[in-house]
Short mmCIF file of C-alpha atoms and ligand atoms in Angstrom, two decimals:
data_model
loop_
_atom_site.label_atom_id
_atom_site.label_comp_id
_atom_site.label_asym_id
_atom_site.label_seq_id
_atom_site.Cartn_x
_atom_site.Cartn_y
_atom_site.Cartn_z
CA MET A 1 54.71 0.44 -40.65
CA ALA A 2 54.83 -3.05 -39.28
CA ASP A 3 51.89 -5.27 -40.02
CA LYS A 4 50.21 -6.27 -36.84
CA ARG A 5 48.98 -9.61 -38.36
CA VAL A 6 52.45 -10.97 -38.00
CA ILE A 7 52.05 -10.89 -34.13
CA LYS A 8 50.33 -14.08 -33.16
CA THR A 9 47.20 -13.75 -31.03
CA PRO A 10 46.49 -13.44 -28.24
CA TYR A 11 48.44 -10.29 -27.44
CA TYR A 12 48.05 -7.07 -25.40
CA LEU A 13 48.84 -3.97 -27.37
CA CYS A 14 49.77 -0.78 -25.41
CA GLU A 15 49.65 2.33 -27.53
CA GLU A 16 52.32 4.81 -26.54
CA THR A 17 50.44 7.81 -27.78
CA LEU A 18 47.47 6.93 -25.57
CA LEU A 19 49.55 6.14 -22.58
CA GLU A 20 51.43 9.43 -22.99
CA ASN A 21 48.14 11.33 -23.09
CA ASN A 22 47.28 9.94 -19.72
CA LEU A 23 50.69 10.77 -18.46
CA LYS A 24 50.38 14.36 -19.73
CA ILE A 25 47.08 14.87 -17.80
CA LEU A 26 48.81 13.53 -14.65
CA ALA A 27 51.85 15.74 -15.17
CA ASP A 28 49.53 18.70 -15.53
CA VAL A 29 47.89 17.79 -12.20
CA GLN A 30 51.32 17.58 -10.61
CA LYS A 31 52.44 20.93 -12.05
CA ARG A 32 49.38 22.93 -11.14
CA SER A 33 48.54 21.31 -7.74
CA GLY A 34 52.06 20.79 -6.44
CA ALA A 35 51.24 17.14 -5.68
CA LYS A 36 53.60 14.35 -6.57
CA ILE A 37 52.15 11.47 -8.54
CA ILE A 38 53.77 7.96 -8.46
CA LEU A 39 52.81 4.82 -10.42
CA ALA A 40 51.06 2.02 -8.48
CA LEU A 41 52.79 -1.03 -10.18
CA LYS A 42 50.01 -3.33 -8.99
CA GLY A 43 47.81 -1.97 -11.74
CA PHE A 44 50.25 -1.29 -14.54
CA ALA A 45 53.77 -2.73 -14.71
CA MET A 46 54.71 -2.86 -18.39
CA TRP A 47 58.23 -1.83 -17.73
CA SER A 48 59.26 -1.51 -21.33
CA THR A 49 57.13 1.67 -21.30
CA PHE A 50 59.01 3.13 -18.25
CA PRO A 51 61.39 5.30 -20.43
CA LEU A 52 58.17 7.19 -21.27
CA VAL A 53 56.44 6.87 -17.92
CA SER A 54 59.50 8.12 -16.02
CA LYS A 55 59.50 11.31 -17.99
CA TYR A 56 56.21 12.31 -16.39
CA LEU A 57 55.81 10.66 -12.93
CA LYS A 58 57.90 10.95 -9.84
CA GLY A 59 58.40 7.32 -8.97
CA CYS A 60 56.66 4.05 -8.21
CA THR A 61 54.58 2.67 -5.40
CA ALA A 62 55.29 -0.97 -4.74
CA SER A 63 53.20 -3.59 -2.87
CA GLY A 64 56.21 -5.57 -1.61
CA LEU A 65 59.73 -6.66 -2.41
CA HIS A 66 59.19 -7.77 -5.98
CA GLU A 67 57.45 -4.61 -7.19
CA ALA A 68 60.05 -2.55 -5.31
CA ARG A 69 62.83 -4.41 -7.15
CA LEU A 70 61.19 -3.85 -10.43
CA ALA A 71 61.02 -0.23 -9.78
CA LYS A 72 64.62 -0.10 -8.87
CA GLU A 73 65.83 -2.10 -11.79
CA GLU A 74 63.57 -0.60 -14.47
CA PHE A 75 62.44 2.88 -13.39
CA LEU A 76 65.42 4.22 -11.63
CA LYS A 77 67.65 3.65 -14.62
CA TYR A 78 65.63 6.25 -16.57
CA LYS A 79 65.23 8.56 -13.60
CA GLU A 80 67.84 8.47 -10.90
CA GLU A 81 65.96 10.62 -8.42
CA ALA A 82 62.73 8.62 -8.77
CA GLU A 83 61.09 7.70 -5.43
CA ILE A 84 60.16 4.18 -4.49
CA HIS A 85 57.36 3.85 -1.85
CA THR A 86 56.75 0.40 -0.47
CA TYR A 87 53.61 -0.73 1.35
CA SER A 88 52.56 -4.16 2.34
CA PRO A 89 49.66 -5.23 4.54
CA ALA A 90 52.50 -6.98 6.48
CA PHE A 91 56.22 -7.14 5.96
CA LYS A 92 58.33 -10.21 6.46
CA GLU A 93 61.57 -10.55 8.55
CA ASP A 94 63.43 -12.06 5.69
CA GLU A 95 62.48 -9.38 3.21
CA ILE A 96 62.62 -6.21 5.26
CA LYS A 97 66.35 -5.62 4.80
CA GLU A 98 66.17 -5.63 1.00
CA ILE A 99 62.99 -3.58 1.02
CA ALA A 100 64.51 -0.98 3.34
CA LYS A 101 67.56 -0.63 1.06
CA ILE A 102 65.56 -0.21 -2.09
CA SER A 103 62.77 2.08 -0.69
CA ASN A 104 62.77 5.75 -0.12
CA HIS A 105 59.45 5.47 1.72
CA ILE A 106 58.09 2.58 3.67
CA VAL A 107 54.45 2.49 4.57
CA PHE A 108 53.35 0.29 7.43
CA ASN A 109 49.83 -1.02 7.77
CA SER A 110 49.74 -1.12 11.57
CA PRO A 111 51.51 0.33 14.55
CA ASN A 112 52.51 -3.21 15.47
CA GLN A 113 54.45 -3.69 12.25
CA LEU A 114 56.03 -0.20 12.47
CA LYS A 115 57.30 -0.88 15.98
CA LYS A 116 58.57 -4.28 15.00
CA PHE A 117 60.70 -3.11 12.02
CA ILE A 118 61.50 0.58 12.76
CA GLY A 119 64.89 -0.07 14.43
CA LYS A 120 66.17 -2.48 11.70
CA ILE A 121 64.90 -0.20 8.90
CA LYS A 122 66.67 2.85 10.16
CA GLU A 123 69.79 0.75 10.43
CA TYR A 124 69.64 -0.38 6.88
CA ASN A 125 68.61 3.04 5.45
CA LYS A 126 69.11 6.17 7.57
CA LYS A 127 67.32 8.42 4.96
CA ILE A 128 64.13 6.42 4.69
CA HIS A 129 60.74 8.04 5.26
CA ILE A 130 58.24 6.34 7.35
CA SER A 131 54.47 6.39 6.91
CA LEU A 132 51.42 4.54 8.41
CA ARG A 133 48.46 3.56 6.32
CA ILE A 134 45.19 4.86 7.83
CA ASN A 135 41.76 3.35 7.35
CA PRO A 136 39.45 6.45 7.27
CA GLU A 137 36.56 4.04 7.70
CA ILE A 138 34.43 5.53 5.01
CA SER A 139 33.23 3.18 2.25
CA ALA A 140 33.59 4.85 -1.01
CA SER A 141 34.30 1.78 -3.18
CA PRO A 142 31.48 0.55 -5.40
CA ILE A 143 31.90 -3.17 -4.54
CA ASP A 144 33.16 -5.08 -1.49
CA ILE A 145 36.10 -6.91 -3.05
CA TYR A 146 37.66 -3.46 -3.90
CA ASN A 147 36.64 -1.77 -0.65
CA PRO A 148 39.55 -1.36 1.73
CA CYS A 149 37.41 0.42 4.26
CA GLY A 150 34.64 -2.27 4.58
CA ILE A 151 33.73 -3.99 7.86
CA TYR A 152 36.59 -6.06 9.45
CA SER A 153 39.08 -4.67 6.94
CA ARG A 154 42.68 -5.62 7.31
CA LEU A 155 43.94 -2.61 5.33
CA GLY A 156 45.09 0.37 7.41
CA THR A 157 44.84 1.59 10.92
CA THR A 158 41.68 2.96 12.29
CA LEU A 159 41.64 5.91 14.67
CA GLU A 160 40.77 3.44 17.50
CA ASN A 161 43.88 1.45 16.63
CA PHE A 162 46.14 4.47 16.14
CA ASP A 163 48.99 4.39 18.65
CA GLU A 164 50.35 7.87 19.49
CA SER A 165 53.69 6.49 20.46
CA VAL A 166 54.59 5.90 16.71
CA LEU A 167 54.07 9.54 15.95
CA GLU A 168 57.71 10.40 16.64
CA HIS A 169 58.65 8.12 13.70
CA LEU A 170 56.19 9.27 11.17
CA ASP A 171 56.99 11.50 8.15
CA GLY A 172 53.56 10.84 6.54
CA LEU A 173 50.24 9.14 6.57
CA ASN A 174 48.65 7.22 3.72
CA PHE A 175 45.17 6.30 2.83
CA HIS A 176 43.82 4.46 -0.04
CA ALA A 177 39.98 4.26 -0.11
CA LEU A 178 38.96 4.86 -3.64
CA CYS A 179 38.21 2.65 -6.61
CA GLU A 180 37.63 4.12 -10.14
CA GLN A 181 36.12 7.22 -8.63
CA ASN A 182 35.61 10.86 -9.33
CA VAL A 183 36.81 13.67 -7.16
CA ASP A 184 33.58 13.87 -5.14
CA ALA A 185 34.47 10.53 -3.52
CA LEU A 186 37.89 11.81 -2.68
CA GLU A 187 36.31 14.93 -1.15
CA GLU A 188 34.16 12.75 1.12
CA VAL A 189 37.01 10.50 2.16
CA LEU A 190 39.33 13.50 2.79
CA LEU A 191 36.76 15.08 5.02
CA ALA A 192 36.57 11.95 7.21
CA PHE A 193 40.29 11.52 7.17
CA GLU A 194 40.98 15.26 8.22
CA ASP A 195 38.21 14.99 10.86
CA LYS A 196 39.92 11.95 12.47
CA PHE A 197 43.58 12.55 11.86
CA SER A 198 44.36 16.31 11.20
CA LYS A 199 45.37 16.67 14.74
CA TYR A 200 48.48 14.73 13.89
CA PHE A 201 49.37 16.60 10.75
CA LYS A 202 51.75 18.93 12.57
CA HIS A 203 54.16 16.00 12.91
CA LEU A 204 54.14 15.22 9.29
CA LYS A 205 55.80 16.14 5.96
CA TYR A 206 53.21 14.57 3.71
CA VAL A 207 49.95 12.77 3.22
CA ASN A 208 49.41 10.23 0.45
CA PHE A 209 45.85 10.12 -0.95
CA GLY A 210 46.46 6.69 -2.43
CA GLY A 211 44.93 5.44 -5.72
CA GLY A 212 41.56 4.90 -7.24
CA HIS A 213 41.34 8.49 -8.67
CA HIS A 214 40.00 8.06 -12.18
CA ILE A 215 41.90 11.29 -13.32
CA THR A 216 42.42 10.33 -16.89
CA LYS A 217 38.73 9.22 -17.61
CA ASP A 218 36.52 11.52 -19.60
CA GLY A 219 34.46 13.53 -17.19
CA TYR A 220 36.81 13.48 -14.21
CA ASP A 221 36.81 16.84 -12.60
CA VAL A 222 40.52 17.62 -12.88
CA GLU A 223 40.11 21.20 -11.88
CA LYS A 224 38.40 20.33 -8.70
CA LEU A 225 41.05 17.85 -7.78
CA ILE A 226 43.71 20.44 -8.26
CA ARG A 227 41.72 22.87 -6.12
CA ILE A 228 41.33 20.32 -3.35
CA ILE A 229 44.99 19.40 -3.24
CA LYS A 230 46.06 23.10 -3.27
CA ILE A 231 43.65 23.90 -0.43
CA PHE A 232 44.96 20.89 1.52
CA ARG A 233 48.65 21.67 1.00
CA GLU A 234 48.19 25.35 1.97
CA LYS A 235 45.98 24.64 4.97
CA TYR A 236 48.41 22.18 6.59
CA ALA A 237 51.77 23.18 4.88
CA ILE A 238 52.49 19.50 4.00
CA ASP A 239 53.08 17.68 0.69
CA VAL A 240 50.54 15.48 -1.07
CA TYR A 241 51.10 12.31 -3.10
CA LEU A 242 48.80 10.52 -5.33
CA GLU A 243 49.45 6.87 -6.39
CA PRO A 244 47.04 5.86 -9.12
CA GLY A 245 47.56 2.69 -11.08
CA GLU A 246 44.47 2.35 -13.29
CA ALA A 247 44.56 6.03 -14.34
CA ILE A 248 47.98 5.42 -16.02
CA GLY A 249 46.97 2.47 -18.10
CA TRP A 250 43.32 3.61 -18.63
CA GLU A 251 42.19 3.14 -22.24
CA SER A 252 45.73 2.81 -23.52
CA GLY A 253 45.38 -0.35 -25.41
CA TYR A 254 43.67 -3.59 -26.07
CA LEU A 255 43.73 -7.38 -25.97
CA CYS A 256 43.59 -8.96 -29.42
CA ALA A 257 42.34 -12.54 -29.77
CA SER A 258 41.33 -14.89 -32.66
CA VAL A 259 38.26 -16.96 -33.17
CA LEU A 260 39.05 -20.63 -33.04
CA ASP A 261 35.66 -22.11 -33.49
CA VAL A 262 32.02 -21.04 -34.09
CA PHE A 263 28.84 -23.07 -33.68
CA GLN A 264 25.21 -22.90 -32.62
CA ASN A 265 23.96 -24.07 -29.25
CA GLY A 266 20.66 -22.26 -28.85
CA MET A 267 22.59 -19.22 -29.81
CA GLY A 268 25.88 -18.50 -31.55
CA VAL A 269 28.93 -19.52 -29.57
CA ALA A 270 32.52 -18.56 -30.42
CA ILE A 271 35.64 -19.87 -28.80
CA LEU A 272 38.68 -17.54 -28.68
CA ASP A 273 42.31 -18.13 -28.16
CA THR A 274 42.27 -16.13 -24.90
CA SER A 275 40.49 -16.41 -21.53
CA ALA A 276 38.29 -14.17 -19.37
CA GLU A 277 39.50 -16.05 -16.33
CA ALA A 278 43.19 -16.07 -17.10
CA HIS A 279 43.68 -12.94 -19.11
CA MET A 280 40.88 -10.49 -18.30
CA PRO A 281 40.19 -11.44 -14.66
CA ASP A 282 38.56 -8.19 -13.53
CA THR A 283 35.73 -8.80 -16.17
CA LEU A 284 34.80 -11.72 -13.88
CA ALA A 285 35.92 -10.34 -10.54
CA MET A 286 34.51 -6.89 -10.74
CA PRO A 287 32.52 -7.94 -12.94
CA TYR A 288 32.35 -5.70 -15.95
CA ARG A 289 31.80 -6.13 -19.68
CA ALA A 290 34.75 -5.23 -21.88
CA GLU A 291 33.87 -3.47 -25.07
CA VAL A 292 34.59 -5.28 -28.29
CA ARG A 293 35.69 -3.16 -31.20
CA GLY A 294 32.94 -2.97 -33.85
CA ALA A 295 30.54 -5.07 -31.81
CA GLY A 296 27.27 -4.24 -30.15
CA SER A 297 25.24 -5.73 -27.23
CA ALA A 298 23.34 -8.93 -27.78
CA GLY A 299 20.65 -8.58 -30.45
CA GLU A 300 21.76 -4.98 -31.43
CA LYS A 301 23.42 -6.17 -34.66
CA LYS A 302 22.39 -8.94 -36.89
CA TYR A 303 24.64 -11.82 -35.56
CA THR A 304 24.95 -12.46 -31.90
CA TYR A 305 27.49 -14.70 -30.24
CA ARG A 306 28.52 -15.72 -26.75
CA LEU A 307 32.24 -15.14 -26.73
CA GLY A 308 34.12 -17.63 -24.52
CA GLY A 309 37.73 -18.55 -23.60
CA ASN A 310 39.76 -21.55 -24.45
CA THR A 311 39.73 -23.10 -20.94
CA CYS A 312 37.55 -25.83 -19.47
CA LEU A 313 35.99 -23.48 -16.92
CA ALA A 314 32.25 -23.28 -17.86
CA GLY A 315 32.10 -19.62 -16.75
CA ASP A 316 35.09 -18.48 -18.84
CA VAL A 317 32.83 -16.25 -20.87
CA MET A 318 33.39 -12.63 -21.90
CA GLY A 319 29.75 -12.05 -22.58
CA ASP A 320 27.21 -11.89 -25.48
CA TYR A 321 28.10 -9.55 -28.37
CA SER A 322 26.56 -8.79 -31.86
CA PHE A 323 28.30 -8.29 -35.11
CA ASP A 324 27.20 -7.03 -38.56
CA GLU A 325 28.73 -10.12 -40.29
CA PRO A 326 28.78 -13.70 -39.14
CA LEU A 327 32.00 -14.53 -37.23
CA GLN A 328 34.40 -16.72 -39.17
CA ILE A 329 37.26 -18.97 -37.85
CA GLY A 330 40.33 -16.76 -37.87
CA ASP A 331 38.51 -13.44 -37.28
CA LYS A 332 40.17 -11.08 -34.87
CA ILE A 333 38.35 -9.91 -31.79
CA ILE A 334 39.62 -6.79 -30.01
CA PHE A 335 38.71 -6.27 -26.39
CA GLU A 336 39.17 -2.45 -25.58
CA ASP A 337 40.87 -1.11 -22.57
CA GLN A 338 42.70 -4.30 -21.42
CA ILE A 339 46.00 -2.75 -20.21
CA HIS A 340 45.55 -2.03 -16.54
CA TYR A 341 44.84 -5.01 -14.11
CA THR A 342 45.15 -7.52 -16.90
CA PHE A 343 48.64 -8.87 -17.52
CA VAL A 344 49.70 -8.00 -14.01
CA LYS A 345 47.13 -10.54 -12.88
CA ASN A 346 47.46 -13.20 -15.60
CA THR A 347 47.76 -16.86 -14.76
CA THR A 348 48.55 -20.00 -16.78
CA PHE A 349 45.36 -21.68 -15.58
CA ASN A 350 44.49 -24.70 -17.68
CA GLY A 351 47.97 -24.50 -19.25
CA ILE A 352 46.68 -21.69 -21.45
CA LYS A 353 49.39 -19.58 -23.13
CA LEU A 354 49.97 -16.08 -21.74
CA PRO A 355 49.16 -13.39 -24.30
CA SER A 356 52.14 -11.68 -25.83
CA LEU A 357 53.01 -8.10 -24.91
CA ALA A 358 53.32 -5.57 -27.66
CA ILE A 359 53.70 -1.76 -28.00
CA LYS A 360 52.51 0.60 -30.67
CA ARG A 361 55.19 3.16 -30.87
CA LYS A 362 54.43 6.88 -31.48
CA SER A 363 55.73 6.38 -34.90
CA GLY A 364 52.95 3.95 -35.62
CA GLU A 365 55.21 0.91 -35.60
CA ILE A 366 54.12 -2.19 -33.69
CA GLU A 367 56.72 -3.91 -31.76
CA LEU A 368 56.30 -7.32 -30.23
CA ILE A 369 58.07 -6.99 -26.75
CA LYS A 370 57.61 -10.44 -25.38
CA GLU A 371 56.14 -13.80 -26.21
CA PHE A 372 55.39 -16.60 -23.70
CA GLY A 373 55.19 -20.37 -24.01
CA TYR A 374 55.33 -23.67 -22.29
CA GLU A 375 58.13 -22.58 -19.96
CA GLU A 376 56.10 -20.10 -17.99
CA TYR A 377 53.58 -22.79 -17.24
CA LYS A 378 56.08 -25.49 -16.28
CA ARG A 379 58.38 -23.30 -14.17
CA ARG A 380 55.72 -22.51 -11.63
CA LEU A 381 54.77 -26.14 -11.12
CA SER A 382 56.64 -29.16 -9.86
C1 PLP B 1 45.79 -0.65 -5.68
C2 PLP B 1 46.40 0.44 -4.92
C3 PLP B 1 46.67 1.64 -5.57
C4 PLP B 1 46.32 1.90 -7.09
O1 PLP B 1 44.89 1.92 -7.20
P1 PLP B 1 44.24 2.18 -8.54
O2 PLP B 1 42.85 1.90 -8.37
O3 PLP B 1 44.83 1.40 -9.61
O4 PLP B 1 44.48 3.67 -8.85
C5 PLP B 1 47.26 2.70 -4.79
N1 PLP B 1 47.58 2.46 -3.55
C6 PLP B 1 47.27 1.35 -2.87
C7 PLP B 1 47.70 1.18 -1.46
C8 PLP B 1 46.71 0.26 -3.56
O5 PLP B 1 46.45 -0.83 -2.91
#
């Protein structure tokens, strides 16, 4: 077994066994509900795991040209029949041709956009399926920054803005209104969605229930999800898609960092070779507290430290954590559950090095997949 100490910190480590456990749960939902589940690349795009992911999921959902290209280059090669669905809040003239050629499904955000591009798209790809994203106008998300149905939202078409002249082009409707939620939230959104839009279902082949379903989290009511999907499919005789991102990467690995310095300033302070701002952005945006392996909350154990990043941003702080032993320079700190919405959002702010990407294989072997350096920082500046 490879010794993980040879991988220099900071690094993300995705554990294949944990990832596969998630994929198996999702495959079971597909099998028993008849829904198709595709991976939202926005949340998890570690493409070196796609040989595994493609065994279980039907394809990918992309937020635009680059994600669609990644799906084509790195998912289709393991699963030829995989589907690529592409949605953007707005598509651009100079990208639409390539997007249409790559995608099996294209999802428009507004009737305007659909009408603008429908002619060209059909020219580039005769077999493409067309959908429109709906805003069911029910706020199910816990916080505003992750609520696509909030007031003045730009995401999706409300019933008032729905234009029946686009119906002849539609194969499906999409909604995406959840964020880390259980099935009760889906039930609520679905009710509002059906109430407003079921009159149009007779024109459709499918409805896409979006992402935000926390299916792989302990306590998620998988049986109820399966029941809801089955009832929906039977009632309207149309297919159902789900496109989770977080549920795929959920608790499938960690971010490992080293302690660079420790001192007292009213309390213990430790500086790590990673950054909350650059490498764990949702801990600041959401915000939430990442668990640290072996650590407790402040004061719970004998030695408490404020853990902070190695950037000049004062607020680049992961939080206050306590340990059984005093922290030493060189100690490893493991932040749990740092695989989804982390490296897909990383920046080189402050010139800080991007964490390496590593995979723990099912055999237990740890493989360093990629290391980053100065080039990633320089190439994006001029
Ligand atoms: C972000 C997003 C998803 C995935 O959401 P998760 O919360 O990661 O499951 C799916 N569909 C759309 C349209 C999205 O914007």
